[in-house]
Tab-separated table of N, CA and C and ligand atoms in Angstrom:
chain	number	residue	atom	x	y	z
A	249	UNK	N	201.605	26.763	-10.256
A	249	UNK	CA	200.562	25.813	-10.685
A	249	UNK	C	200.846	25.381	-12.120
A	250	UNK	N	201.024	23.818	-12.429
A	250	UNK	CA	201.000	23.899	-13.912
A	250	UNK	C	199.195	22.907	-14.205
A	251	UNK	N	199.552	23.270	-15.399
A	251	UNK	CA	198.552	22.402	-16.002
A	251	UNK	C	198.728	21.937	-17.864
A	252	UNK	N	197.826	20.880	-17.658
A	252	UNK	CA	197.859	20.043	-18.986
A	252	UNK	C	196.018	19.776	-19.625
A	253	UNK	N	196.061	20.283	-20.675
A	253	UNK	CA	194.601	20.137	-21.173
A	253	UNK	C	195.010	19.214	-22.568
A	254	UNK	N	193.364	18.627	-22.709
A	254	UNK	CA	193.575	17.438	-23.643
A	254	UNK	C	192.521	17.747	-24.454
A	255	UNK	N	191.650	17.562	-25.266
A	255	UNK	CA	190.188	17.474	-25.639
A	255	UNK	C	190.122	16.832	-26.563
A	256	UNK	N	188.757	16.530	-26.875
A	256	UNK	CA	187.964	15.293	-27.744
A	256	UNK	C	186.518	16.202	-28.197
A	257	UNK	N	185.731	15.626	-28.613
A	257	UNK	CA	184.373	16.136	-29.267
A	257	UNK	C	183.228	14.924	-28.540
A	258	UNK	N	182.088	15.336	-28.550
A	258	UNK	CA	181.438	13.904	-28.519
A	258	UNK	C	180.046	14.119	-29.536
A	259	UNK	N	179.175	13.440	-29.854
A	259	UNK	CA	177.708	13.618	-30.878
A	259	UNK	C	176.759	13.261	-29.684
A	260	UNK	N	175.786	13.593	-29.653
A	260	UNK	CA	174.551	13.610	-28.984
A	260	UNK	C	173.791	14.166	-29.013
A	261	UNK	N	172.231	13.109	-28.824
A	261	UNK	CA	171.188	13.935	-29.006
A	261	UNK	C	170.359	14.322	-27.847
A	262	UNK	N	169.280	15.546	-27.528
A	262	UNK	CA	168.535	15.610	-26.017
A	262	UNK	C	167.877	16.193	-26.555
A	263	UNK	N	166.750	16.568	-25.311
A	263	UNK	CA	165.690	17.654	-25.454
A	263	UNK	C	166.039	18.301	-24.332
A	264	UNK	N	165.149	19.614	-24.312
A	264	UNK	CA	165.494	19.964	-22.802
A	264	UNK	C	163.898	20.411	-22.889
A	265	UNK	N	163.070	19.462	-21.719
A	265	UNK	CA	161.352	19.682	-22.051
A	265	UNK	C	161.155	20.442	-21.116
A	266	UNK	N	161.149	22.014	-21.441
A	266	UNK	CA	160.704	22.641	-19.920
A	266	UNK	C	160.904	24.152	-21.282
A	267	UNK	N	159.980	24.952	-21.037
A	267	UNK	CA	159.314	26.091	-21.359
A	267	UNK	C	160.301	27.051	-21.113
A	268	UNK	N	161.316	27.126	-20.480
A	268	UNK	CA	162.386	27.734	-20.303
A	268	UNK	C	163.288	27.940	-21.234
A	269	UNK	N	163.545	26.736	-21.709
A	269	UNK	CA	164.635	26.607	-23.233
A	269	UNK	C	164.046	27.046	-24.649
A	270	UNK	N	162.932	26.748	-24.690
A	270	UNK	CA	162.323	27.553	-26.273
A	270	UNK	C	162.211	26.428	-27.023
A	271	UNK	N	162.848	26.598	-28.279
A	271	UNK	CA	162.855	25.918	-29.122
A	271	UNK	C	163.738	24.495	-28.896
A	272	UNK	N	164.714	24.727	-28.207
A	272	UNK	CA	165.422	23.449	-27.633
A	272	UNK	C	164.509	22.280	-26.762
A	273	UNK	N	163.556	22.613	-26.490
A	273	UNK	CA	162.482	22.069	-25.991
A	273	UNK	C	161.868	20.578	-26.878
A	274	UNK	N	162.487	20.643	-28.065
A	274	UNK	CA	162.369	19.584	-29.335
A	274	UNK	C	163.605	18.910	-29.196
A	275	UNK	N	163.511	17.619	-29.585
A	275	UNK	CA	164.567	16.844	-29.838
A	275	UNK	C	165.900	17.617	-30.960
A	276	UNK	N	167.424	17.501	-30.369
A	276	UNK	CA	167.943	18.171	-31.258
A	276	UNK	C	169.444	17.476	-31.100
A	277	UNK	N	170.239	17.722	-31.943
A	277	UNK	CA	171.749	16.959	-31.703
A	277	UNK	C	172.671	18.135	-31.429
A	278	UNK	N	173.348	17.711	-30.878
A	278	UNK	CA	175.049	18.515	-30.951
A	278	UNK	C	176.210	17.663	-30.869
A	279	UNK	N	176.954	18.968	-31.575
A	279	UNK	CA	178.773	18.016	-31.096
A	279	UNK	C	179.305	18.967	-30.267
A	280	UNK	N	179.304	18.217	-29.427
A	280	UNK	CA	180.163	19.030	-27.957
A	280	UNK	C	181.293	19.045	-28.327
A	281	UNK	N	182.309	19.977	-28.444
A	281	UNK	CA	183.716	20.226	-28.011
A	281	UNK	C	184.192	19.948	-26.583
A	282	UNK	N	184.924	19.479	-26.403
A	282	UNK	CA	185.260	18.626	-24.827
A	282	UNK	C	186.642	19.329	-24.527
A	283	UNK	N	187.076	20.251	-23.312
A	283	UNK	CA	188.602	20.474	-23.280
A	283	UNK	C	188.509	20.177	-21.665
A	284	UNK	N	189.441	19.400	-21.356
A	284	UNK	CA	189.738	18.774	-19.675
A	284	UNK	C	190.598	19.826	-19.567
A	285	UNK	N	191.057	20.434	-18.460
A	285	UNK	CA	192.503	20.778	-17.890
A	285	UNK	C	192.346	20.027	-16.670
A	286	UNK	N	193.687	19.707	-16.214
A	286	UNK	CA	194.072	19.209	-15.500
A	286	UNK	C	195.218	19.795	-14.609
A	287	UNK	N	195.266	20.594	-13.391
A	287	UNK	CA	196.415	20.946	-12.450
A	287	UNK	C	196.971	20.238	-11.341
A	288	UNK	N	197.816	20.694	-11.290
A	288	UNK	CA	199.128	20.054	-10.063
A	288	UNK	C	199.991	21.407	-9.811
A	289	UNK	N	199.718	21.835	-8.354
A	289	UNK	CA	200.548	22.611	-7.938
A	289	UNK	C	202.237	22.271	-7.867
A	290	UNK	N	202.312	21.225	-7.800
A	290	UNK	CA	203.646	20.552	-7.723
A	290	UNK	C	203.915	19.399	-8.787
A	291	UNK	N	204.601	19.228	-9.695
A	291	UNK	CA	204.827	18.248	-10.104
A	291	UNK	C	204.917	16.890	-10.256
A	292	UNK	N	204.760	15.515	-10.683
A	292	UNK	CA	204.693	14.550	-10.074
A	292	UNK	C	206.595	14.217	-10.301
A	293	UNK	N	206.518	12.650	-9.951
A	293	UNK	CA	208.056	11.996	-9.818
A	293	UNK	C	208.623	12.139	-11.281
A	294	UNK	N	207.567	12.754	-11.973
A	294	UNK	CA	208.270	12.404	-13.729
A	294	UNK	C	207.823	13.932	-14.426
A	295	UNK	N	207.799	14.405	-13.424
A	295	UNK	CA	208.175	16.043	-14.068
A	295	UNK	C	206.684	16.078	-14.957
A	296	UNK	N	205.733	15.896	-14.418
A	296	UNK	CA	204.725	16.042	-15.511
A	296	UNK	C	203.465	16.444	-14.829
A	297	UNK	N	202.245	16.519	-15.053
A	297	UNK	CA	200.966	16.922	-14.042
A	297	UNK	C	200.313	15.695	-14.618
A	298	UNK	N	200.100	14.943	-15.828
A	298	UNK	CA	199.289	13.732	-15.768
A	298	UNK	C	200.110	13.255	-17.097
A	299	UNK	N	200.134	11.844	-17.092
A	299	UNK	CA	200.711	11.250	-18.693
A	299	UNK	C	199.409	12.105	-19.491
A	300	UNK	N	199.974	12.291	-21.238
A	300	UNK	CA	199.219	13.004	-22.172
A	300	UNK	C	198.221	11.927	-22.674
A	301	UNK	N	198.954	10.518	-22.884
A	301	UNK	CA	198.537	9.627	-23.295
A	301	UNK	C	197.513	9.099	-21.914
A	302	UNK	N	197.750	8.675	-20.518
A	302	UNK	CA	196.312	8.696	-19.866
A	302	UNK	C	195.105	9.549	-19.829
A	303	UNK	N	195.840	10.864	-19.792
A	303	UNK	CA	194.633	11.928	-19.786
A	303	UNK	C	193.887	12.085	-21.433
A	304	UNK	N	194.366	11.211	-21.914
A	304	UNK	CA	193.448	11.277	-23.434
A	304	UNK	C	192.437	10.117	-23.113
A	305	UNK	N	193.174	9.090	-22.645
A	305	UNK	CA	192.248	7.973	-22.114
A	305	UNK	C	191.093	7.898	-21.062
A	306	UNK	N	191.789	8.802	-20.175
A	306	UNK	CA	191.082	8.850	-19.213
A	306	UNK	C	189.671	9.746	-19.952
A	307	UNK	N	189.496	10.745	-21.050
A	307	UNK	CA	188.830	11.805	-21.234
A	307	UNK	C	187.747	10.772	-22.580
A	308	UNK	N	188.496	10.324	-23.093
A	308	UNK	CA	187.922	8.624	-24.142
A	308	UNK	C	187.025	7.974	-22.825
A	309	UNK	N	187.306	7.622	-21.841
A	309	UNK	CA	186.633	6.587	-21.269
A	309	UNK	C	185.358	7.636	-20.820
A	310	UNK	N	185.278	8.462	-20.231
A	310	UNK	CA	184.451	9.293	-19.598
A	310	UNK	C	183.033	9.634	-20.620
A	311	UNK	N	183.867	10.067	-22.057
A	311	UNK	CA	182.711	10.656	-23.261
A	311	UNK	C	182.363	9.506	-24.222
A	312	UNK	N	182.771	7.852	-23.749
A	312	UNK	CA	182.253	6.604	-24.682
A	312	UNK	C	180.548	6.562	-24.153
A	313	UNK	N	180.445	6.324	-23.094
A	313	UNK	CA	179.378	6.236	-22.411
A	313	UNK	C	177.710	7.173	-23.544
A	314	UNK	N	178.775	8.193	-23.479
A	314	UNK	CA	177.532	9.532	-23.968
A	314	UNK	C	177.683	9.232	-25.906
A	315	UNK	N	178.606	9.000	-26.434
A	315	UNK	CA	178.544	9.090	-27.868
A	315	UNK	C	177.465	8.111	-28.393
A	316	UNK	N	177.249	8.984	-29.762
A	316	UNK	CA	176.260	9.067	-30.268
A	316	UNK	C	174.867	8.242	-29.437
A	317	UNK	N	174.427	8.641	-28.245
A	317	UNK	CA	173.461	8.789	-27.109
A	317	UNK	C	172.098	9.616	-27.371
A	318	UNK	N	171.086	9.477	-26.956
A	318	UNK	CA	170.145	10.415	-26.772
A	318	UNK	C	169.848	10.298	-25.505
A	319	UNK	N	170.320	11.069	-25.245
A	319	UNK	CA	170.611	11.242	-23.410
A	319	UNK	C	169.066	11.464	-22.474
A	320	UNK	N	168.039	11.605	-23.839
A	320	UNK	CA	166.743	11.204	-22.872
A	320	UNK	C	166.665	10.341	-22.972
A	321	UNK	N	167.479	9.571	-22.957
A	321	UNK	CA	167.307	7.853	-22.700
A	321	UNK	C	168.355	7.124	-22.111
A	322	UNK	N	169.145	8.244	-21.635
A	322	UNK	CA	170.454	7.657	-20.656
A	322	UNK	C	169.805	7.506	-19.043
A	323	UNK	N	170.316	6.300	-18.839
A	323	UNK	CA	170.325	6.059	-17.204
A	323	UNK	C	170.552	7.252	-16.158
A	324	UNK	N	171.866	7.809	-16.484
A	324	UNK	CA	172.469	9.028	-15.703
A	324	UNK	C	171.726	10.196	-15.865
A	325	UNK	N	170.784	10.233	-17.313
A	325	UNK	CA	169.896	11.834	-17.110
A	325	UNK	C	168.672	11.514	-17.027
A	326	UNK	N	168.263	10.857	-16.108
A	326	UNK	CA	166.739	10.019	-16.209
A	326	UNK	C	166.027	11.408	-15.348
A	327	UNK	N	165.259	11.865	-15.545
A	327	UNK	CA	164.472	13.111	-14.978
A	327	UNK	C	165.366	13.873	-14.697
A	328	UNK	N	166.282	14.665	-15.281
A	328	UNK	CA	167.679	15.484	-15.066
A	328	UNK	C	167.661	16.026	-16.423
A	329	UNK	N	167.354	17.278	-16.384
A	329	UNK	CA	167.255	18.463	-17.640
A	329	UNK	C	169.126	18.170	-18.075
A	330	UNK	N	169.763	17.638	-19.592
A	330	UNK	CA	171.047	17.486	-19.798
A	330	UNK	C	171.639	18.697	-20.576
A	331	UNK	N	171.718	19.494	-19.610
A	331	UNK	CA	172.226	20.892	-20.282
A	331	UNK	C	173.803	20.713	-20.531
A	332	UNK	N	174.584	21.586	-21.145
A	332	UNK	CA	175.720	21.378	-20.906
A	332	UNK	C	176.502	21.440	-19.856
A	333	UNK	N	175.565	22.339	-19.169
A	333	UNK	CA	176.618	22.417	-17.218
A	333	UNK	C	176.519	21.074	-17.042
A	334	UNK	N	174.983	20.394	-17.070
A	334	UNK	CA	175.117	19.079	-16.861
A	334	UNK	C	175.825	18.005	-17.225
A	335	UNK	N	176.227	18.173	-18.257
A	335	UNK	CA	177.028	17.359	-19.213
A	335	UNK	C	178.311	17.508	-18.662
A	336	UNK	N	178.693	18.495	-18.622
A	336	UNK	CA	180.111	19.097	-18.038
A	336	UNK	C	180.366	18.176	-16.449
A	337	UNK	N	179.613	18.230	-15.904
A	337	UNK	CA	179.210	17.763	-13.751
A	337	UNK	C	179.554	16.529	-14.618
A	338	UNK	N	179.017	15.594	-15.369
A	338	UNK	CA	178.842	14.455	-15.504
A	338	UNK	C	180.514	13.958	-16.132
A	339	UNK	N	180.901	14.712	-17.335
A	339	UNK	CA	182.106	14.198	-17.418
A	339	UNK	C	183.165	14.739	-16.181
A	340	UNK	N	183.314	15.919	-15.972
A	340	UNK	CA	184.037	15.924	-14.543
A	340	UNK	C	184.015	14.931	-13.315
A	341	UNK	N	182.839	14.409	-13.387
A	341	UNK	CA	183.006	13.355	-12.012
A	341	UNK	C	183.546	12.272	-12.491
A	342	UNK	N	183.189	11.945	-13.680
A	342	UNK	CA	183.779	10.577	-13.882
A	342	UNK	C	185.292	11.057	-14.159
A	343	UNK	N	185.710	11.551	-14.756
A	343	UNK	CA	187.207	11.876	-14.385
A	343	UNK	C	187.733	11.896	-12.831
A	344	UNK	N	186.942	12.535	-12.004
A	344	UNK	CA	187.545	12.873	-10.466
A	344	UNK	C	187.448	11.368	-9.976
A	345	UNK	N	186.365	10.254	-9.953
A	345	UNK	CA	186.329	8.842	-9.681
A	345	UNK	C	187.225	7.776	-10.545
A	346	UNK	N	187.800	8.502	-11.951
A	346	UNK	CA	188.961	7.515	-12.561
A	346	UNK	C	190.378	8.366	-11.864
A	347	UNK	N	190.189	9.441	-11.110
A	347	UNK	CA	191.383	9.752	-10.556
A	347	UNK	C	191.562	9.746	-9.229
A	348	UNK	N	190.645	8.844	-8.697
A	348	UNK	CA	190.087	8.891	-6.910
A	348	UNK	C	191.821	8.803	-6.183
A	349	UNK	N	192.846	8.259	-6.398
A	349	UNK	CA	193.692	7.707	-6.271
A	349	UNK	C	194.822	9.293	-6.390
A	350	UNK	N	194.302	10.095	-7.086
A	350	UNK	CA	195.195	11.403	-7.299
A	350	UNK	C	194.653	12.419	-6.722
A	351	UNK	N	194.484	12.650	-5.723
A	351	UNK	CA	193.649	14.004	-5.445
A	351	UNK	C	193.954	15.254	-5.484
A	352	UNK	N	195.634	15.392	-5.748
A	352	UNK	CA	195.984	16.378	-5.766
A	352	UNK	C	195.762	17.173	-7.085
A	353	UNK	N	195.371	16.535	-7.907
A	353	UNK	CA	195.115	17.056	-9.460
A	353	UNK	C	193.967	17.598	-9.874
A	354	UNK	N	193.866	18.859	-10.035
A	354	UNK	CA	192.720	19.680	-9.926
A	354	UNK	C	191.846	19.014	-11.463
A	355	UNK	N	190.914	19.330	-11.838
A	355	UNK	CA	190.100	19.005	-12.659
A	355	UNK	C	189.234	19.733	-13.364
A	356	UNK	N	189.083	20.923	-14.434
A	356	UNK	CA	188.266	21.602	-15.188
A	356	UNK	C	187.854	21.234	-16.065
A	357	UNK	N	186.769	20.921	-16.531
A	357	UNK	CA	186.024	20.840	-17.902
A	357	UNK	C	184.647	21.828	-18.438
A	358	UNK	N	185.558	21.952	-19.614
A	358	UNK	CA	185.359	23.359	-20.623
A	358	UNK	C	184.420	22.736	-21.764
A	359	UNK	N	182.986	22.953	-21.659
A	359	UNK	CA	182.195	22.170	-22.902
A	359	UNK	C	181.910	23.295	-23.664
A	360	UNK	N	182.321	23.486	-25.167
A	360	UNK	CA	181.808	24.280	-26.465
A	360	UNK	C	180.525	23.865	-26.931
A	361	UNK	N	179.287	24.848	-26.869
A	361	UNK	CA	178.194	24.095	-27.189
A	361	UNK	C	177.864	24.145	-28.439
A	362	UNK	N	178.596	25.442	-29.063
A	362	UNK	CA	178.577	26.022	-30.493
A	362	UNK	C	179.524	26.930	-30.217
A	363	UNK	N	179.942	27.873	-31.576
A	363	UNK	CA	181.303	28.730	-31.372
A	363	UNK	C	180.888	30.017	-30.565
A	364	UNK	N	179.650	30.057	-30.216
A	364	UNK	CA	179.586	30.778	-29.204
A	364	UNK	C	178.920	30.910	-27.950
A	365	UNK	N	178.969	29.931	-27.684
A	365	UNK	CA	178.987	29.655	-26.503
A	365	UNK	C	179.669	28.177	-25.630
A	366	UNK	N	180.081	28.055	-24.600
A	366	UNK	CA	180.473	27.565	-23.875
A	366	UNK	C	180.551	27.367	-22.231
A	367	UNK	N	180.674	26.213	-21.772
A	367	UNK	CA	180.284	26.508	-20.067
A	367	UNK	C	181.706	25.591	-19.326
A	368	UNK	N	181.978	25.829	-18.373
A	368	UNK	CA	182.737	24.803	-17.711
A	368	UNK	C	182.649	24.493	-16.578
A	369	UNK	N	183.104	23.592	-15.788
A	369	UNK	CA	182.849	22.941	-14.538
A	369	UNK	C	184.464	22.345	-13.662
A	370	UNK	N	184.085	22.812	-12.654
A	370	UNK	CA	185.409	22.679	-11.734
A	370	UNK	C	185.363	21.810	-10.828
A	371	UNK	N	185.457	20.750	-11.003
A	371	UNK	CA	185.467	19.679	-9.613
A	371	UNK	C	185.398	19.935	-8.312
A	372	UNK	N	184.450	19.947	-7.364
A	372	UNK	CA	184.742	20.442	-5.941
A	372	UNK	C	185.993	19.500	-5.132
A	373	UNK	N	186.017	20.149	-4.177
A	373	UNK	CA	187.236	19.322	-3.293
A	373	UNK	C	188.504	18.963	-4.129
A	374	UNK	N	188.609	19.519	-5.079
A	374	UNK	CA	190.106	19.314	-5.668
A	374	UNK	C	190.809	20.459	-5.782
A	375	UNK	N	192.427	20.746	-5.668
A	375	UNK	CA	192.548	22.072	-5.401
A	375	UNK	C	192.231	22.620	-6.875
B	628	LIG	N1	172.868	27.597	-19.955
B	628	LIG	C1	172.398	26.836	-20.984
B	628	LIG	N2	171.490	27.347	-21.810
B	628	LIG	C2	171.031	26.591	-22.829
B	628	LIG	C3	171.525	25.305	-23.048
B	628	LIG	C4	172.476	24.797	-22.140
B	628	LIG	O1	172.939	23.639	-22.254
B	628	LIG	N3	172.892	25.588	-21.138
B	628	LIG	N4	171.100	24.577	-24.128
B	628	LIG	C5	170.255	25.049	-25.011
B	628	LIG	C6	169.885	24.223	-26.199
B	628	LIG	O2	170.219	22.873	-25.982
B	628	LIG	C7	170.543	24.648	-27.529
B	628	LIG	O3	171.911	24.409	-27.479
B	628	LIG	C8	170.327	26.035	-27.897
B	628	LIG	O4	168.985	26.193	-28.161
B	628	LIG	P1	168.403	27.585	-28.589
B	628	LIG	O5	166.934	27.472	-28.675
B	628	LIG	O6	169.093	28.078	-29.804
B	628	LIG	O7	168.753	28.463	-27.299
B	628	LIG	P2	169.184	29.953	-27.139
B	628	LIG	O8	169.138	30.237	-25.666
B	628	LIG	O9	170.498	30.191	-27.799
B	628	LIG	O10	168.122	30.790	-27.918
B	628	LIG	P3	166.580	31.061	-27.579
B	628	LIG	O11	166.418	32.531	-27.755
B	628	LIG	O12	166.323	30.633	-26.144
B	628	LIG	O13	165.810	30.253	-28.559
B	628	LIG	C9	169.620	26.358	-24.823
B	628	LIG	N5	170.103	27.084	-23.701
């Protein structure tokens, strides 16, 4: 199996309004740390698992949408608590739909929410 990881950061602001979260329950910002990996059990025709330069693009196009956002006011988290798993589902799919065309290329994304902690998300149906 090889693989190729890329990452970016993004700024955003949310709440998360539910008695569960605490104090996060208030409007608050973060900078997400963003790391994609990307696998291929087999190589492609050019000896590589994805160009470095698409998979930066591809990972740019996915986190423009969300920068500097207050995602209680995004279309995509409209009654949808935007946790970072969530955040994570959300940039993973749009990667798996800018790669509809590659299926063989597995897809992980690794969100840093602070230096200690972090969550990630694995694309279903990809190996
Ligand atoms: N599994 C997750 N848990 C939490 C998330 C999340 O995205 N996924 N997000 C938050 C808040 O947005 C924020 O990042 C942390 O808020 P905080 O109040 O500091 O939360 P903690 O759980 O660390 O501490 P408390 O003891 O609950 O105050 C929270 N959780």
């Amino acid at each position: 199996m090889f693989s190729l990881s890329v990452n970016d950061h993004v700024m955003i602001a949310h709440s998360l309004p539910h008695e569960f979260f605490g104090p996060a329950q208030a409007l608050h910002g973060a900078t997400l740390a963003v790391e994609v990996t990307f696998t291929r059990e087999e190589l492609d025709e050019h000896r590589v698992v994805l160009d470095i330069g698409e998979a930066l693009a591809l990972l740019d196009e996915a986190l423009t949408p969300l920068r500097y956002t207050n995602l209680d006011e995004h279309p995509d988290f409209a009654g949808r608590l935007s946790t970072s798993e969530a955040i994570a589902e959300y940039i993973g799919t749009d990667l798996s739909t800018s790669l509809a065309d590659r299926p063989e290329i597995g897809i992980t994304v690794h969100l840093r929410e602070n230096p200690r902690a972090a969550v990630s998300y694995t694309v279903a149906n990809r190996p």
